[in-house]
Backbone as a printed PyTorch tensor [residue, N CA C, xyz], in Angstrom:
tensor([[[  0.9780,  -1.1960,  -0.1160],
         [ -0.0830,   0.0670,   0.1430],
         [  1.2080,   1.5130,   0.0860]],

        [[  1.9580,   1.3590,   1.1900],
         [  2.7750,   2.4490,   0.6420],
         [  3.4190,   2.1750,  -0.1640]],

        [[  3.6790,   1.3580,  -1.5010],
         [  4.3670,   1.5210,  -2.2310],
         [  3.8590,   2.0080,  -3.5270]],

        [[  2.3800,   1.5750,  -3.1370],
         [  1.4350,   2.3780,  -4.5550],
         [  0.7610,   4.0830,  -4.1990]],

        [[  1.0490,   4.4110,  -2.8740],
         [  0.7430,   5.4760,  -2.5240],
         [  2.2100,   6.5190,  -2.9070]],

        [[  3.5820,   6.0070,  -2.3610],
         [  4.5930,   6.5990,  -3.0410],
         [  4.6140,   7.0020,  -4.4980]],

        [[  4.3520,   5.4640,  -5.2140],
         [  4.1570,   5.8110,  -6.8960],
         [  3.4450,   6.9550,  -6.9130]],

        [[  2.1450,   6.9910,  -6.7560],
         [  0.9640,   7.5660,  -6.8920],
         [  1.4950,   9.1660,  -7.0120]],

        [[  2.1030,  10.1100,  -5.1720],
         [  2.8200,  10.5900,  -5.2640],
         [  3.7960,  11.0830,  -6.2040]],

        [[  5.1490,  10.2850,  -6.3830],
         [  6.0080,  10.3830,  -7.7040],
         [  5.3720,  10.8470,  -9.2850]],

        [[  3.9860,  10.4060,  -9.4850],
         [  3.2750,  10.5690, -10.7170],
         [  2.6460,  11.8560, -10.7720]],

        [[  2.1830,  12.4080,  -9.6890],
         [  1.8010,  13.3190,  -9.2180],
         [  2.4360,  14.8220,  -9.3670]],

        [[  3.7040,  14.5620,  -8.6870],
         [  4.7200,  15.5990,  -9.2580],
         [  5.3850,  15.9920, -10.3450]],

        [[  5.3220,  14.5950, -11.0340],
         [  6.3620,  14.2610, -12.0570],
         [  5.3920,  15.4130, -13.2370]],

        [[  4.1260,  15.0660, -13.0190],
         [  2.9920,  15.4860, -13.9080],
         [  2.7990,  17.2730, -13.9010]],

        [[  2.8160,  17.4400, -12.5800],
         [  2.7070,  18.8350, -12.5160],
         [  4.1250,  19.7320, -13.0210]],

        [[  4.7400,  19.1600, -12.5950],
         [  6.3820,  19.1080, -13.2570],
         [  6.5590,  19.6790, -14.3450]],

        [[  6.2900,  18.5770, -15.6200],
         [  6.0770,  19.0220, -16.7510],
         [  4.6410,  20.3060, -17.3720]],

        [[  3.6750,  20.2330, -16.5700],
         [  2.7040,  20.6900, -17.2380],
         [  3.0320,  22.1180, -16.9540]],

        [[  4.3550,  22.7770, -16.2110],
         [  4.4730,  23.8480, -16.2750],
         [  6.0720,  24.1180, -16.4550]],

        [[  6.6140,  23.3580, -17.6910],
         [  8.1110,  23.8370, -17.8310],
         [  8.1900,  24.8980, -18.5840]],

        [[  9.7640,  25.4030, -18.6340],
         [  9.7850,  26.8240, -19.4690],
         [ 11.0110,  25.4740, -20.4940]],

        [[ 10.8130,  25.9040, -21.7850],
         [ 11.4920,  25.5600, -22.7440],
         [ 11.5950,  27.0550, -23.7920]],

        [[ 13.3490,  26.9730, -24.0380],
         [ 13.3650,  27.8640, -24.3820],
         [ 13.1160,  28.3060, -26.3160]],

        [[ 13.1710,  29.3640, -26.7830],
         [ 12.4470,  29.2790, -28.1750],
         [ 13.2890,  30.5460, -29.1670]],

        [[ 13.1380,  30.2410, -30.3730],
         [ 14.4600,  31.3470, -31.0220],
         [ 12.6940,  32.3630, -31.5580]],

        [[ 13.0090,  33.3610, -31.4490],
         [ 12.2000,  34.6480, -32.1670],
         [ 11.7980,  34.4710, -33.4020]],

        [[ 11.8200,  33.1280, -34.0520],
         [ 11.0650,  33.5270, -35.9840],
         [ 12.4340,  34.8180, -36.3810]],

        [[ 13.3780,  34.0940, -36.5170],
         [ 14.7220,  34.1790, -37.2810],
         [ 14.9730,  36.2180, -37.3360]],

        [[ 14.4730,  36.4220, -35.7250],
         [ 14.7100,  37.9080, -34.8020],
         [ 16.4710,  37.8730, -34.6520]],

        [[ 16.6110,  36.7310, -34.4850],
         [ 17.7450,  36.9600, -33.4130],
         [ 17.5480,  36.6150, -31.8790]],

        [[ 16.7240,  37.1020, -31.6960],
         [ 16.2640,  37.1550, -30.0750],
         [ 15.2040,  35.7430, -29.8880]],

        [[ 15.3850,  35.5330, -28.6450],
         [ 14.8980,  34.1980, -27.7050],
         [ 13.5290,  34.7000, -26.6460]],

        [[ 13.5000,  33.7010, -26.4710],
         [ 12.7440,  33.7200, -25.0070],
         [ 12.4570,  32.6720, -24.6040]],

        [[ 11.9380,  32.2830, -23.2740],
         [ 11.3360,  31.1790, -22.5560],
         [  9.7980,  31.3840, -22.2010]],

        [[  9.5450,  30.1960, -22.5590],
         [  8.1540,  30.2000, -22.2900],
         [  7.3470,  29.0840, -22.0090]],

        [[  6.3770,  28.9110, -21.5240],
         [  5.3800,  27.6270, -21.7880],
         [  4.8250,  27.1560, -22.6510]],

        [[  4.7290,  28.2120, -23.4480],
         [  3.7790,  27.9040, -24.9130],
         [  4.4370,  28.0300, -25.8130]],

        [[  5.2020,  27.3540, -27.3740],
         [  5.3140,  28.6560, -28.4320],
         [  4.4630,  29.3010, -29.5280]],

        [[  4.9630,  30.4190, -29.3260],
         [  4.4300,  31.5310, -30.1100],
         [  4.3400,  31.1810, -31.3600]],

        [[  3.5410,  31.3700, -32.5360],
         [  3.9270,  32.0240, -33.7190],
         [  3.7550,  33.1470, -33.8900]],

        [[  4.7220,  33.6940, -34.8960],
         [  4.9450,  34.6510, -34.9680],
         [  4.4000,  35.1880, -36.3250]],

        [[  4.1140,  36.6130, -36.3690],
         [  3.9320,  37.5200, -37.7200],
         [  4.3790,  38.2560, -37.4570]],

        [[  5.5780,  38.7940, -39.5670],
         [  6.1810,  39.4470, -39.4030],
         [  6.2650,  40.5940, -40.2200]],

        [[  6.0750,  41.7430, -39.6940],
         [  5.3070,  42.8090, -40.5600],
         [  6.5030,  44.4760, -40.3470]],

        [[  6.1330,  45.0250, -41.3340],
         [  7.4510,  46.3460, -41.2970],
         [  6.2520,  47.7430, -40.4240]],

        [[  7.2680,  48.5120, -40.2430],
         [  6.1420,  49.7010, -39.4770],
         [  6.7540,  51.0940, -40.7400]],

        [[  6.0620,  52.3060, -40.2870],
         [  6.2290,  53.0120, -41.0500],
         [  7.3330,  53.5340, -41.4360]],

        [[  8.3240,  52.8940, -41.0400],
         [ 10.1040,  53.1190, -40.6320],
         [ 10.9190,  52.4550, -41.1600]],

        [[  9.8180,  51.4480, -41.5610],
         [ 10.4090,  50.3670, -42.1340],
         [ 11.2080,  49.3140, -41.3580]],

        [[ 11.0230,  49.4780, -39.8800],
         [ 11.6760,  48.2140, -38.8670],
         [ 10.7630,  46.9750, -39.1700]],

        [[ 11.3980,  46.0020, -38.3730],
         [ 10.7020,  44.8210, -38.7140],
         [  9.9910,  44.2160, -37.4730]],

        [[  8.8060,  44.0380, -37.2200],
         [  8.0320,  43.7980, -35.8750],
         [  7.2050,  42.5730, -35.8810]],

        [[  7.8950,  41.6890, -35.1860],
         [  7.5230,  40.3590, -34.7310],
         [  6.1970,  40.0520, -33.6700]],

        [[  4.9770,  39.9210, -34.0590],
         [  4.3080,  39.9930, -33.0990],
         [  3.0370,  38.5570, -32.7130]],

        [[  2.7890,  37.8920, -31.4690],
         [  2.5950,  36.5330, -31.6170],
         [  2.4670,  36.5510, -30.5180]],

        [[  1.4460,  35.4610, -29.8520],
         [  0.9150,  35.1110, -28.4670],
         [  0.5720,  33.9470, -28.1170]],

        [[  0.1240,  32.8640, -27.1430],
         [ -0.0060,  31.6090, -27.0420],
         [ -1.0290,  31.6280, -25.6830]],

        [[ -1.8300,  30.8260, -25.5200],
         [ -2.5630,  30.3890, -24.5210],
         [ -2.0210,  29.4190, -23.5060]],

        [[ -1.9860,  29.6870, -22.2930],
         [ -1.2360,  27.9540, -21.5620],
         [ -2.0830,  28.4710, -20.3210]],

        [[ -3.2830,  27.5680, -19.6640],
         [ -3.5220,  27.5890, -18.4880],
         [ -4.2600,  28.7920, -18.2190]],

        [[ -5.6740,  29.4610, -19.1730],
         [ -5.8070,  30.6330, -18.6940],
         [ -4.9060,  31.8880, -18.9740]],

        [[ -4.0600,  31.6610, -19.4540],
         [ -3.1450,  32.8440, -19.3860],
         [ -2.6500,  33.3530, -20.6300]],

        [[ -2.6390,  34.2010, -21.3610],
         [ -2.0720,  34.9120, -22.5060],
         [ -0.5880,  35.2290, -22.1790]],

        [[ -0.2610,  34.6260, -23.2740],
         [  1.4760,  35.4600, -23.3420],
         [  2.0870,  35.8810, -24.4940]],

        [[  2.3570,  36.7420, -24.7950],
         [  2.3980,  37.5300, -25.9600],
         [  3.7800,  37.8870, -25.9730]],

        [[  4.2740,  38.2880, -27.6320],
         [  5.5660,  39.1150, -27.2260],
         [  5.2470,  39.7860, -28.6790]],

        [[  6.0500,  41.1340, -28.7310],
         [  6.4010,  42.3170, -29.5050],
         [  7.5330,  42.5910, -29.9590]],

        [[  8.0370,  42.1870, -30.6500],
         [  9.5900,  42.0120, -30.7950],
         [ 10.1270,  43.4470, -32.3500]],

        [[ 10.6900,  44.5620, -32.1160],
         [ 11.2020,  45.1330, -33.0900],
         [ 12.2820,  45.2220, -32.8610]],

        [[ 13.0870,  45.2160, -34.3150],
         [ 14.0990,  45.6760, -34.6250],
         [ 14.2510,  46.6400, -35.4200]],

        [[ 14.5600,  47.8210, -34.8960],
         [ 14.9000,  49.3050, -35.0650],
         [ 15.4860,  49.1570, -36.1670]],

        [[ 15.0760,  50.3400, -37.5500],
         [ 15.6470,  50.2450, -38.6500],
         [ 16.7120,  51.1380, -38.5390]],

        [[ 16.8330,  52.5290, -37.3560],
         [ 17.9270,  52.7640, -36.9540],
         [ 18.3420,  53.0350, -35.6390]],

        [[ 19.0140,  52.1450, -35.3800],
         [ 19.6600,  51.6740, -33.5440],
         [ 19.9890,  53.5130, -32.9790]],

        [[ 19.5730,  53.3280, -31.6610],
         [ 19.4720,  54.1360, -30.7530],
         [ 20.4920,  54.0310, -29.9510]],

        [[ 21.9360,  55.1340, -29.9720],
         [ 23.0030,  55.1000, -29.3180],
         [ 22.8180,  55.3420, -27.7070]],

        [[ 22.1830,  55.8110, -27.3450],
         [ 22.0410,  56.4300, -26.3400],
         [ 20.8210,  56.0210, -25.7060]],

        [[ 21.1730,  55.2760, -24.4810],
         [ 20.2840,  53.9560, -23.5640],
         [ 19.0740,  55.2500, -23.5100]],

        [[ 19.0730,  56.2370, -22.6340],
         [ 17.9350,  56.8250, -22.1200],
         [ 17.0050,  57.7080, -23.2860]],

        [[ 17.2450,  57.8770, -24.6500],
         [ 17.0210,  57.9770, -25.7090],
         [ 15.7820,  56.9000, -26.0010]],

        [[ 16.6980,  55.9390, -25.8160],
         [ 15.9810,  54.1600, -25.8800],
         [ 15.0060,  54.0990, -25.5580]],

        [[ 15.3350,  54.1400, -24.3580],
         [ 14.1460,  53.7950, -23.0010],
         [ 13.1670,  54.6040, -23.1280]],

        [[ 13.0770,  55.9660, -23.2530],
         [ 12.2180,  56.9000, -23.8640],
         [ 11.0350,  56.5540, -24.8720]],

        [[ 11.6550,  55.6960, -26.0470],
         [ 11.2450,  55.0900, -27.0310],
         [ 10.2540,  53.7260, -27.3380]],

        [[ 11.3390,  53.4800, -26.1860],
         [ 10.2610,  51.9470, -25.3990],
         [  9.0110,  52.5100, -25.0470]],

        [[  9.3300,  53.5830, -24.1550],
         [  7.9320,  53.7900, -23.3860],
         [  6.7930,  54.7210, -24.1500]],

        [[  7.4890,  55.2270, -24.8870],
         [  6.3570,  55.7080, -26.2350],
         [  5.7510,  54.8600, -26.7460]],

        [[  6.3590,  53.6540, -27.0340],
         [  5.9790,  52.6870, -27.7860],
         [  4.7010,  51.9480, -27.1380]],

        [[  5.4430,  51.3380, -25.8410],
         [  4.1320,  50.6160, -24.7450],
         [  2.9790,  51.8400, -24.4020]],

        [[  3.1070,  53.0400, -24.6110],
         [  2.0060,  54.2060, -24.6680],
         [  1.2620,  53.6810, -26.0920]],

        [[  1.6840,  53.6280, -27.2660],
         [  0.9290,  53.3020, -27.8330],
         [  0.0850,  52.3790, -28.3450]],

        [[  0.7240,  50.8780, -27.4330],
         [  0.0360,  49.6230, -27.1730],
         [ -1.2290,  49.8980, -26.0690]],

        [[ -1.0810,  50.8660, -25.3260],
         [ -2.1310,  51.0460, -24.5340],
         [ -3.8020,  50.8240, -25.4960]],

        [[ -3.6930,  51.8510, -26.2050],
         [ -4.9730,  52.1480, -27.1280],
         [ -5.2210,  50.9250, -27.8180]],

        [[ -3.6870,  50.0600, -28.3370],
         [ -4.5780,  48.6280, -29.4210],
         [ -4.7950,  47.5330, -28.3030]],

        [[ -4.4700,  47.7660, -27.2220],
         [ -4.8840,  46.5620, -26.1730],
         [ -6.3000,  47.1310, -25.2700]],

        [[ -6.8860,  48.1080, -25.3370],
         [ -8.1980,  48.7030, -25.1850],
         [ -7.5010,  48.9090, -23.3910]],

        [[ -6.5200,  49.4830, -22.9460],
         [ -6.0540,  49.4740, -21.5070],
         [ -6.9840,  50.7080, -20.9490]],

        [[ -7.7040,  50.4890, -19.7690],
         [ -8.0750,  51.4110, -18.6550],
         [ -7.5890,  52.0670, -17.9050]],

        [[ -6.9440,  50.7350, -17.2940],
         [ -6.6280,  51.2410, -16.0520],
         [ -4.5920,  51.0890, -16.2960]],

        [[ -3.8170,  51.6930, -15.6500],
         [ -2.3760,  51.6350, -14.8140],
         [ -1.7900,  51.6700, -14.0260]],

        [[ -0.9350,  51.1770, -13.2930],
         [ -0.1830,  51.0730, -12.0270],
         [  0.8670,  52.4680, -12.2360]],

        [[  1.3920,  52.3550, -13.8670],
         [  2.8580,  53.4980, -13.6550],
         [  4.1240,  52.9010, -13.6870]],

        [[  5.0140,  53.2500, -14.9510],
         [  5.8930,  52.8360, -15.3470],
         [  6.7590,  52.1270, -14.1060]],

        [[  7.4920,  51.3530, -14.1070],
         [  9.1860,  50.9370, -12.7740],
         [  9.8100,  51.1530, -14.2630]],

        [[ 10.9530,  52.0390, -13.4670],
         [ 12.1570,  52.1440, -14.5870],
         [ 13.1370,  51.7150, -13.7200]],

        [[ 14.1510,  50.9200, -14.1970],
         [ 15.2950,  50.9200, -13.8630],
         [ 15.7860,  49.4020, -13.7670]],

        [[ 15.3440,  48.6770, -15.0800],
         [ 15.3920,  47.0820, -15.0370],
         [ 16.6310,  46.8580, -15.9640]],

        [[ 16.8330,  45.9580, -15.8730],
         [ 18.6780,  45.7550, -16.5560],
         [ 18.6180,  43.9860, -16.9340]],

        [[ 18.0250,  43.6370, -18.1330],
         [ 17.8410,  42.6920, -18.5330],
         [ 19.2500,  41.4510, -18.2560]],

        [[ 19.2550,  40.9050, -17.4190],
         [ 20.2540,  40.1490, -17.0400],
         [ 21.2940,  40.8760, -16.4500]],

        [[ 20.7640,  41.4450, -15.9050],
         [ 21.5840,  42.4140, -15.2000],
         [ 23.1570,  43.3280, -16.0230]],

        [[ 22.3340,  43.2190, -17.5360],
         [ 23.0610,  44.0910, -18.2010],
         [ 23.3410,  45.4850, -18.7550]],

        [[ 24.3960,  46.3720, -18.1440],
         [ 23.9640,  47.9510, -18.1860],
         [ 24.1440,  48.3660, -19.8120]],

        [[ 24.0650,  47.3700, -20.7900],
         [ 23.5820,  47.9850, -21.7000],
         [ 22.0380,  47.7090, -22.2760]],

        [[ 21.3190,  47.4460, -21.2060],
         [ 19.6440,  47.0720, -21.7070],
         [ 19.0800,  48.2570, -20.5590]],

        [[ 17.9120,  48.6510, -21.1280],
         [ 17.2920,  49.5610, -20.3340],
         [ 15.7060,  48.6280, -19.8860]],

        [[ 14.6310,  48.6970, -19.2380],
         [ 14.1090,  47.7210, -18.9090],
         [ 12.8670,  48.4850, -18.4850]],

        [[ 11.5400,  48.5070, -18.4490],
         [ 10.3980,  48.8240, -17.6460],
         [  9.2980,  47.6790, -17.4410]],

        [[  8.6220,  47.9270, -16.4860],
         [  7.6730,  46.9310, -16.0280],
         [  6.3410,  47.9860, -15.6360]],

        [[  4.7990,  47.2630, -16.0530],
         [  3.8380,  47.9680, -15.6660],
         [  3.0660,  46.8400, -15.8070]],

        [[  1.8060,  47.3310, -14.5390],
         [  0.3170,  46.2760, -14.3000],
         [ -0.6940,  47.0490, -15.4520]],

        [[ -1.1650,  46.5740, -15.7980],
         [ -2.6420,  47.1570, -16.5200],
         [ -3.9140,  46.2920, -16.1900]],

        [[ -4.8370,  47.2220, -16.7680],
         [ -6.1620,  46.3320, -16.7950],
         [ -6.3630,  47.3440, -17.8380]],

        [[ -7.8350,  46.4210, -18.6810],
         [ -8.3600,  46.3340, -20.1190],
         [ -9.6470,  46.4010, -19.6320]],

        [[-10.1280,  46.6320, -21.0130],
         [-11.8690,  47.2250, -20.8780],
         [-12.7330,  46.0570, -20.3180]],

        [[-12.2510,  44.8040, -20.7950],
         [-12.5840,  43.2500, -20.7550],
         [-12.3000,  43.0710, -19.5180]],

        [[-11.9280,  43.7540, -18.4330],
         [-11.3470,  43.4520, -17.2170],
         [-10.2190,  42.0570, -17.1780]],

        [[ -9.8850,  42.4830, -17.7020],
         [ -7.9770,  41.4920, -17.5690],
         [ -7.1040,  41.8980, -16.8730]],

        [[ -5.9210,  41.0190, -16.1310],
         [ -5.3350,  41.8040, -15.4090],
         [ -4.1570,  41.6370, -16.1610]],

        [[ -3.1600,  42.3150, -16.4290],
         [ -2.0360,  42.3700, -17.0770],
         [ -0.5090,  42.7140, -16.5460]],

        [[  0.4270,  42.2100, -17.0090],
         [  1.4750,  42.4730, -16.4120],
         [  2.3280,  42.9060, -17.9660]],

        [[  3.8850,  44.1900, -17.8250],
         [  3.8310,  44.0530, -19.1660],
         [  5.3470,  44.3290, -18.5920]],

        [[  6.1290,  43.7300, -19.4310],
         [  8.0690,  44.3440, -19.1810],
         [  8.3320,  44.5760, -21.0890]],

        [[  8.8570,  45.4880, -20.6480],
         [ 10.2470,  45.8870, -22.2410],
         [ 11.3400,  45.6670, -21.8970]],

        [[ 11.6350,  45.7520, -22.7930],
         [ 13.3360,  45.8710, -22.7780],
         [ 14.1730,  45.9580, -24.3110]],

        [[ 15.2860,  46.9950, -23.9530],
         [ 15.5950,  47.4670, -25.3760],
         [ 16.8760,  47.0480, -24.8340]],

        [[ 17.7320,  47.3360, -26.0440],
         [ 19.1840,  47.7160, -26.4120],
         [ 19.7190,  48.6290, -27.2180]],

        [[ 18.7810,  49.1270, -27.7940],
         [ 18.8930,  50.5170, -28.8910],
         [ 18.6980,  49.9640, -29.9940]],

        [[ 18.6920,  48.8170, -30.0700],
         [ 18.6620,  48.3840, -31.6310],
         [ 17.7890,  47.2330, -31.9130]],

        [[ 16.6140,  46.7530, -30.5400],
         [ 15.5690,  46.0650, -30.2420],
         [ 14.9140,  46.6050, -29.3400]],

        [[ 13.4670,  46.8090, -29.4040],
         [ 12.6700,  46.5220, -28.3170],
         [ 12.0360,  45.0690, -28.5030]],

        [[ 12.1800,  44.4460, -27.0010],
         [ 11.2180,  43.3420, -26.5730],
         [ 10.1920,  44.0900, -25.5180]],

        [[  8.8470,  43.6610, -26.1770],
         [  7.4740,  44.2820, -24.9870],
         [  6.7570,  42.6100, -24.9560]],

        [[  7.1040,  42.6910, -23.8100],
         [  6.1500,  41.2900, -23.2920],
         [  5.1220,  41.5650, -22.8630]],

        [[  4.0120,  40.7050, -22.6930],
         [  2.9590,  41.0160, -22.0620],
         [  2.2990,  39.3620, -21.7620]],

        [[  1.5850,  39.1440, -20.9770],
         [  0.7160,  38.2350, -19.6850],
         [ -0.3420,  39.2650, -19.2180]],

        [[ -1.4910,  38.1030, -19.5830],
         [ -3.1380,  38.8480, -19.6260],
         [ -3.9100,  37.7450, -19.1130]],

        [[ -5.0230,  37.5980, -18.3820],
         [ -5.4690,  36.9470, -17.5420],
         [ -7.0910,  37.7110, -16.8980]],

        [[ -8.0230,  36.9740, -16.9760],
         [ -9.3980,  36.9150, -16.2710],
         [ -9.0170,  37.1020, -14.8490]],

        [[ -8.1460,  35.5140, -14.7250],
         [ -7.7550,  35.4870, -13.2680],
         [ -6.6870,  36.6270, -12.6350]],

        [[ -5.8790,  36.4100, -11.1960],
         [ -5.7340,  36.8220, -10.5640],
         [ -3.8500,  36.1930, -11.2990]],

        [[ -2.8660,  36.8490, -11.8980],
         [ -1.7680,  36.2280, -12.4790],
         [ -0.9410,  35.9820, -11.1910]],

        [[ -0.1350,  34.4700, -11.4920],
         [  0.9990,  33.5920, -10.5640],
         [  2.1550,  34.7770, -10.9690]],

        [[  2.5360,  35.5440,  -9.8520],
         [  3.8210,  36.2280, -10.1850],
         [  4.8410,  36.0110, -10.6740]],

        [[  5.2570,  34.4820, -10.0200],
         [  6.6460,  33.9210, -10.1720],
         [  6.3280,  32.7620, -11.1370]],

        [[  5.4000,  32.3440, -11.6820],
         [  5.2150,  31.9010, -13.1550],
         [  5.5660,  32.8070, -14.2350]],

        [[  4.6690,  34.1630, -14.0290],
         [  4.6860,  35.1360, -15.3230],
         [  5.7380,  35.8710, -15.2450]],

        [[  6.5480,  36.0740, -14.2980],
         [  7.7600,  36.8980, -13.9610],
         [  9.0720,  35.9930, -14.9060]],

        [[  9.0060,  34.6830, -14.8350],
         [  9.5970,  33.6720, -15.4030],
         [  9.8620,  34.1550, -17.0260]],

        [[  8.6300,  33.8820, -17.3940],
         [  8.1280,  33.8330, -19.1640],
         [  8.9500,  36.0980, -19.3640]],

        [[  8.2480,  36.7050, -18.0580],
         [  8.8690,  38.4070, -18.7370],
         [ 10.1610,  38.3770, -18.4280]],

        [[ 11.0250,  37.9150, -17.7490],
         [ 12.2480,  38.2650, -18.0450],
         [ 13.2130,  37.0470, -18.8890]],

        [[ 12.6850,  36.2220, -19.5290],
         [ 13.4960,  35.5270, -20.2250],
         [ 13.4010,  35.9100, -21.4400]],

        [[ 13.3590,  37.2360, -21.8370],
         [ 13.3110,  37.7700, -23.2760],
         [ 15.0560,  37.5560, -23.2620]],

        [[ 15.2260,  37.3200, -24.3380],
         [ 16.6350,  37.6140, -24.9030],
         [ 17.1330,  37.9910, -26.0810]],

        [[ 17.8160,  38.7170, -25.8370],
         [ 18.6850,  40.0190, -26.8990],
         [ 19.7700,  38.8540, -27.4730]],

        [[ 19.7410,  39.2910, -29.0790],
         [ 20.6220,  38.9350, -29.8030],
         [ 22.5940,  39.1160, -29.3750]],

        [[ 22.9770,  38.0590, -29.4160],
         [ 24.4670,  38.5650, -28.9340],
         [ 24.2510,  37.9850, -27.3630]]])
């Protein structure tokens, strides 16, 4: 009886662990990559200034995971200006996503503690009552805008692994 109970517990733990496994994915030929619980199919478009933009999202366990990756046509060497550009882009996305409430951008983040990057974080709410958490990253050559949203409360630890799992080329 103890052996069967032990075996059932092991199977349950193994099943739970594999259900929430992070995997590294390449971001559709951009040179960027990301860690996620589900693979995202990306669509490539061009902006008005001919910057390449990859967009996509996937759904796993009632949480939507999305990425918008922009390869800037004209790199920005001043990281303060790159951060401002990233914030302007995030502000533009608020309208597209029908965001109705925001906490306000938290600045000063560094992707993998690299001083050559800048990052922001925010919590949003939309018209459909979804809870959002976003993080955006830039090195002046790329902007990676990552977001999660759900009607349920977001599991911070789980979504943070995705939001911090963006990787720039090089």
